[in-house]
Coordinates of C-alpha atoms in Angstrom, one line a residue:
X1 CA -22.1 -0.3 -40.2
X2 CA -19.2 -2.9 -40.9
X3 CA -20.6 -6.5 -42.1
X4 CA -19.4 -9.2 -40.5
X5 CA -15.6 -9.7 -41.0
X6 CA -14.6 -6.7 -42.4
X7 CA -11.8 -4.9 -40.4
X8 CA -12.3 -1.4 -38.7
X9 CA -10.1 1.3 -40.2
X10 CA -6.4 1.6 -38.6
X11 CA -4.0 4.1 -38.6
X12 CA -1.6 4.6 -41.9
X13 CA 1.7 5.2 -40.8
X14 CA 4.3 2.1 -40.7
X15 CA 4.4 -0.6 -37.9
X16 CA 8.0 -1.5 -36.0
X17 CA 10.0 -3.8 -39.3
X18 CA 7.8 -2.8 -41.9
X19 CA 8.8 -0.7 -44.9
X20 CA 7.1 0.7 -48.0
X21 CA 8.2 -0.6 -51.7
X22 CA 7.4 0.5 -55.0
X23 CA 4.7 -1.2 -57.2
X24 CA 6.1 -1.6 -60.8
X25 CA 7.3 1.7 -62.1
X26 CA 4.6 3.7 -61.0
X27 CA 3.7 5.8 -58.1
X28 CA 2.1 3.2 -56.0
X29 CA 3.5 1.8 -52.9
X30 CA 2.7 -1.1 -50.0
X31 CA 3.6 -1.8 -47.1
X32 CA 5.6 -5.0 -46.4
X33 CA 8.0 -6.5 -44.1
X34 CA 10.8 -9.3 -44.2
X35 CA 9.5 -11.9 -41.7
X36 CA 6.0 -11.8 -43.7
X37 CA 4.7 -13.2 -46.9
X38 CA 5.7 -10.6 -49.8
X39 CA 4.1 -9.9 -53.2
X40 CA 6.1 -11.2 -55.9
X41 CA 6.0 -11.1 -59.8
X42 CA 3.2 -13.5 -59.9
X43 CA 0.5 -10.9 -58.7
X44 CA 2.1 -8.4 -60.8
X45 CA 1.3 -11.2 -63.7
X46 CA -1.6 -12.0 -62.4
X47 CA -3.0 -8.3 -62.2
X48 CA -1.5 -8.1 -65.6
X49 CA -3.6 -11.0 -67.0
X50 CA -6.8 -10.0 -65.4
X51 CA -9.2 -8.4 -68.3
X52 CA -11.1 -6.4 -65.5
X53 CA -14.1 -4.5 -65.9
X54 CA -14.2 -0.3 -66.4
X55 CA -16.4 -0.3 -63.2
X56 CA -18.3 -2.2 -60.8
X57 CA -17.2 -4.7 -58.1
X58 CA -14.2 -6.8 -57.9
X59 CA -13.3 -9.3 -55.3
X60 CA -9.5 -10.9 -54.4
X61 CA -9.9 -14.3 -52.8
X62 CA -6.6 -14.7 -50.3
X63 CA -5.6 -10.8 -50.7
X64 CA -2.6 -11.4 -48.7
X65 CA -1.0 -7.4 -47.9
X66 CA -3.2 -6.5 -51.1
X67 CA -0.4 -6.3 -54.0
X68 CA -3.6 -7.4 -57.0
X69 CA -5.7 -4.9 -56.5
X70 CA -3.5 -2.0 -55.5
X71 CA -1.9 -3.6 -59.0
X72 CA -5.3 -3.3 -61.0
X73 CA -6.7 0.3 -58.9
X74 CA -5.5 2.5 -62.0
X75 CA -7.3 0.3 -64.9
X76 CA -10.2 0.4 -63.8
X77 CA -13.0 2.2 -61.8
X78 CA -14.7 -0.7 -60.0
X79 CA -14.8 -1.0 -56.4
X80 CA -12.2 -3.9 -54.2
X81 CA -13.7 -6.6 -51.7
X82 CA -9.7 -8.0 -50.3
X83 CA -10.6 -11.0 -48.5
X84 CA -7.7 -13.1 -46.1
X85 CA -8.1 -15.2 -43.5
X86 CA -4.5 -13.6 -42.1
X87 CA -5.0 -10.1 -40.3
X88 CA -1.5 -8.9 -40.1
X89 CA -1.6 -9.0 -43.5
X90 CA -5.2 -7.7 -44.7
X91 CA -4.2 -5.0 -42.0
X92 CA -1.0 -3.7 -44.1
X93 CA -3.3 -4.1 -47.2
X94 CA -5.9 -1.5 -45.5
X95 CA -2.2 0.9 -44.8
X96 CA -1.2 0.7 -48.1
X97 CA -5.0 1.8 -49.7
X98 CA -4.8 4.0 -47.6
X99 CA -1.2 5.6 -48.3
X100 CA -2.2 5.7 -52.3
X101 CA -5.6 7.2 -51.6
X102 CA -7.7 4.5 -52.3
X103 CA -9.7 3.7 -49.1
X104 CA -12.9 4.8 -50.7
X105 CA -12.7 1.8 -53.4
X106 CA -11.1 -0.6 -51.3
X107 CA -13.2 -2.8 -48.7
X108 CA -11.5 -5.4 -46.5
X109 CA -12.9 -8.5 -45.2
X110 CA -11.5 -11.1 -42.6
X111 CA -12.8 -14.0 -43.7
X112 CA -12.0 -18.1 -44.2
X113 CA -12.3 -18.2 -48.6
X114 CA -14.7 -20.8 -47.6
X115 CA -17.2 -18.4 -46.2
X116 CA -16.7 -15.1 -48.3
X117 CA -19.9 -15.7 -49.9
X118 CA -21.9 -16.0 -46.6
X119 CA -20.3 -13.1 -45.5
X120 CA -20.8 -11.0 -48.5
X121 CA -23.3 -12.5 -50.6
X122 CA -23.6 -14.7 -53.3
X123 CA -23.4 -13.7 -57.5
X124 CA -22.3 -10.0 -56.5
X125 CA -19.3 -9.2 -58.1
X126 CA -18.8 -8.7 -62.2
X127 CA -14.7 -10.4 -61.5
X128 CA -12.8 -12.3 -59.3
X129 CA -8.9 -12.2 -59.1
X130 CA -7.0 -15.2 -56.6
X131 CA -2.8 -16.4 -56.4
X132 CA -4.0 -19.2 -54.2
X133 CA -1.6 -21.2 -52.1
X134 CA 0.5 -23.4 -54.5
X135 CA 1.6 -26.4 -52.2
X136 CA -0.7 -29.1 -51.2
X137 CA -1.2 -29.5 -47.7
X138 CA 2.0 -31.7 -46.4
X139 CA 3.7 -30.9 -49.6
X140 CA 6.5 -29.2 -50.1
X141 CA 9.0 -27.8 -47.6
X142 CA 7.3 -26.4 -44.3
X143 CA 8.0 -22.7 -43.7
X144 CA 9.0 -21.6 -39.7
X145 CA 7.1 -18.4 -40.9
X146 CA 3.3 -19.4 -40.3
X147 CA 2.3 -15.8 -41.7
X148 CA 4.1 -17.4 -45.1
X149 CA 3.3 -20.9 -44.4
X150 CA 0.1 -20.2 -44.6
X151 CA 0.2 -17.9 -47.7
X152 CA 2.0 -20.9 -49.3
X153 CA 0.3 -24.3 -48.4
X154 CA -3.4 -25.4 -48.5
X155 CA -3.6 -25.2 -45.0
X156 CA -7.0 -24.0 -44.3
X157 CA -8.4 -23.6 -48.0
X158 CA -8.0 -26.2 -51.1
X159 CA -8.1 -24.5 -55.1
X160 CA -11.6 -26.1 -54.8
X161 CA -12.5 -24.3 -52.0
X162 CA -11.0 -21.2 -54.0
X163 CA -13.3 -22.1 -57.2
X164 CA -16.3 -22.3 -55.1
X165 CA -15.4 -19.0 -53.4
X166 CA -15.2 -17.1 -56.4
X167 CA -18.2 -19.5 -58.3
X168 CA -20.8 -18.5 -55.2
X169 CA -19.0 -14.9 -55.6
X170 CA -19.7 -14.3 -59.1
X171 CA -22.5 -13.0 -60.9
X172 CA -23.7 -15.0 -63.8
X173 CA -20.9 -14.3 -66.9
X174 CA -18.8 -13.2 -64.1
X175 CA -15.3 -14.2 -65.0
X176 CA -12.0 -15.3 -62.6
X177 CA -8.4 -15.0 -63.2
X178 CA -5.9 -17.2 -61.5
X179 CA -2.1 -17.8 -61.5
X180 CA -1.2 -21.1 -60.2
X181 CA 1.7 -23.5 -61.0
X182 CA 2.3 -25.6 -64.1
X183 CA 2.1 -29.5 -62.6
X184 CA -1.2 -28.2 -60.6
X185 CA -2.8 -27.1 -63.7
X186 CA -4.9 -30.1 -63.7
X187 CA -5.8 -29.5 -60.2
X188 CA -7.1 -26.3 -61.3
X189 CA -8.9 -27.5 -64.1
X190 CA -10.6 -29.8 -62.1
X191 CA -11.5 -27.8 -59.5
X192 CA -13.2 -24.9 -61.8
X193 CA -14.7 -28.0 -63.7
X194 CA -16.4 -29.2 -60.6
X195 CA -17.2 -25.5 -59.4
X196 CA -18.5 -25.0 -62.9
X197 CA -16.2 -22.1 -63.8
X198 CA -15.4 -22.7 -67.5
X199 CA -11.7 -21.7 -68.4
X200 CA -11.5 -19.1 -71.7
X201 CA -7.9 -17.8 -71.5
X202 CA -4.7 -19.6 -70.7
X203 CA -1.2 -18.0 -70.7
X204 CA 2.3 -20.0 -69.7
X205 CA 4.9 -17.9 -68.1
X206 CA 8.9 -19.1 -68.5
X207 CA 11.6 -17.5 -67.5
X208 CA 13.8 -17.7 -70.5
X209 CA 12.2 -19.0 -73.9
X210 CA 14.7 -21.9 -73.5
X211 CA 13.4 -22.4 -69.9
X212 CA 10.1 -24.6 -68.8
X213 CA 7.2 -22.7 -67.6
X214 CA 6.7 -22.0 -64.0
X215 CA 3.7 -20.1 -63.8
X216 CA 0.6 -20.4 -65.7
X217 CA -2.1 -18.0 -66.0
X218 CA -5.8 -19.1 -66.4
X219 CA -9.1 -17.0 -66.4
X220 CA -12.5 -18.6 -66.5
X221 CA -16.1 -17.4 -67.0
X222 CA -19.1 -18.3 -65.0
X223 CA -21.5 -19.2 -67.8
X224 CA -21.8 -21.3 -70.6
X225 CA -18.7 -23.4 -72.2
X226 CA -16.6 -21.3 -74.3
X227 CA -13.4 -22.4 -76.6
X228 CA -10.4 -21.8 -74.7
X229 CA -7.9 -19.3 -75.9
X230 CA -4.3 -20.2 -75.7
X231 CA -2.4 -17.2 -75.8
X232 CA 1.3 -16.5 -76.5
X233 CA 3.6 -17.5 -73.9
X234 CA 5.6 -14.9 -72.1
X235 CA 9.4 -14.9 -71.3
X236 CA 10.5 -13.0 -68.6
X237 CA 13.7 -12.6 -69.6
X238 CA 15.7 -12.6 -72.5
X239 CA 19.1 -11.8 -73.5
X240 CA 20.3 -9.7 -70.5
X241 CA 17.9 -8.6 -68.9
X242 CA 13.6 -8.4 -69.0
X243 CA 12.3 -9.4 -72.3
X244 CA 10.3 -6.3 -73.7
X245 CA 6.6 -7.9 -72.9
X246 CA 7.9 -7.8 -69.1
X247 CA 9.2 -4.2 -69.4
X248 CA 5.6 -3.2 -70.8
X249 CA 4.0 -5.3 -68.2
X250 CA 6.2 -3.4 -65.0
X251 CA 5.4 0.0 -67.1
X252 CA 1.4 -0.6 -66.7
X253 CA 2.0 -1.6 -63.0
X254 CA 1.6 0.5 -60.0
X255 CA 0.0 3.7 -61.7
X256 CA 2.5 4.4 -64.2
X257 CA 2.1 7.3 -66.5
X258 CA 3.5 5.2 -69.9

């Protein structure tokens, strides 16, 4: 019996404008289309960044077509709660587990961030993974693409309606990782302050190691205050062409053999 929420299975093969892409370098695909939100180095960061656990239960707050997890599937045995409020795009996450096989680890859940832990219980799952919405509500430029609007802007959920997600989510030591932008850091901070979510790691992200940082990766623990690690930053790119700490990031993505 489904809980409620969580979408009844569909059929695999593509939809009219959809196509598949390749995760990384490795054998994984999803399913995505043009006029849609699309996954974009910052969940492959993200899943990257994320020290998951070898098994047990992980959940993805605004799972969008579910890039993260399908990301994370091969590190790890644990089991994947996706939860959107969208349901175009949870649907082409359920596809794309389901084109790589992994339908049996992967549950899906339709669901406002705000109520994911009345509608799957609270202190359940060992980690948490989230690329929330970047742009304040207002802010920014308004997309004419509501599926990416929405994917983009605080529209529905704030980052402290994420934190409290994943804090009601988590089991005690439970830990969270996030990638979010540079001049919201503070936001962030706040928000897991208030949500009492302690950050442990930090990582900045640049493009070039002359370049400012645009993405910032963060993961907090559910617990007890902990120093906070600030780890190397990475450069995308250097010289020509990825730097070699991107090229072994793309090689661990998607199922890769090396």
């Amino acid at each position: 019996m489904r809980s409620p929420g969580e979408l009844p299975p569909s059929a695999a093969p593509l939809k009219p404008g959809e196509r598949l892409d390749r995760l990384g370098l490795g054998r994984r695909v999803i399913i995505q289309r043009d006029d849609a939100f699309r996954f974009g180095i910052d969940a492959v960061l993200l899943a990257a960044f994320a020290r998951v656990p070898a098994e047990g239960e992980i959940v993805d707050l605004g799972a969008g077509n579910g890039a993260v997890p399908l990301l994370l599937a091969d590190r790890t045995g644990a089991r994947f709660t996706l939860v959107d409020i969208q349901p175009e795009l949870l649907d082409m996450a359920r596809r794309s587990a389901e084109l790589n096989g992994l339908q049996d680890r992967f549950r899906f859940v339709l669901s406002d961030v705000r109520e994911a832990a009345d509608v799957l219980g609270a202190d359940r799952f060992d980690y948490a993974t989230s690329n929330p919405p970047y742009l304040r509500r207002g802010g920014g430029t308004p997309s004419p693409n509501a599926t990416r609007h929405i994917a983009r802007h605080e529209t529905t959920a704030t980052i402290d309606d994420f934190a409290r997600a994943a804090a009601r989510l988590l089991k005690p030591r439970g830990r969270a990782a996030w990638v979010y932008r540079p001049e919201r850091l503070a936001d962030l901070f706040s928000a897991l302050q208030k949500a009492r979510l302690h950050p442990v790691r930090l990582r900045w992200v640049h493009p070039r190691p002359e370049a400012r940082a645009v993405l910032v990766l963060v993961e907090a623990v559910k617990g007890p205050a902990a120093p906070l690690a600030v780890e190397p930053p990475l450069f995308v790119a250097t010289g020509d062409g990825y730097s070699e700490a991107m090229m072994a990031i793309y090689r661990m993505s998607g199922g890769a053999d090396g």
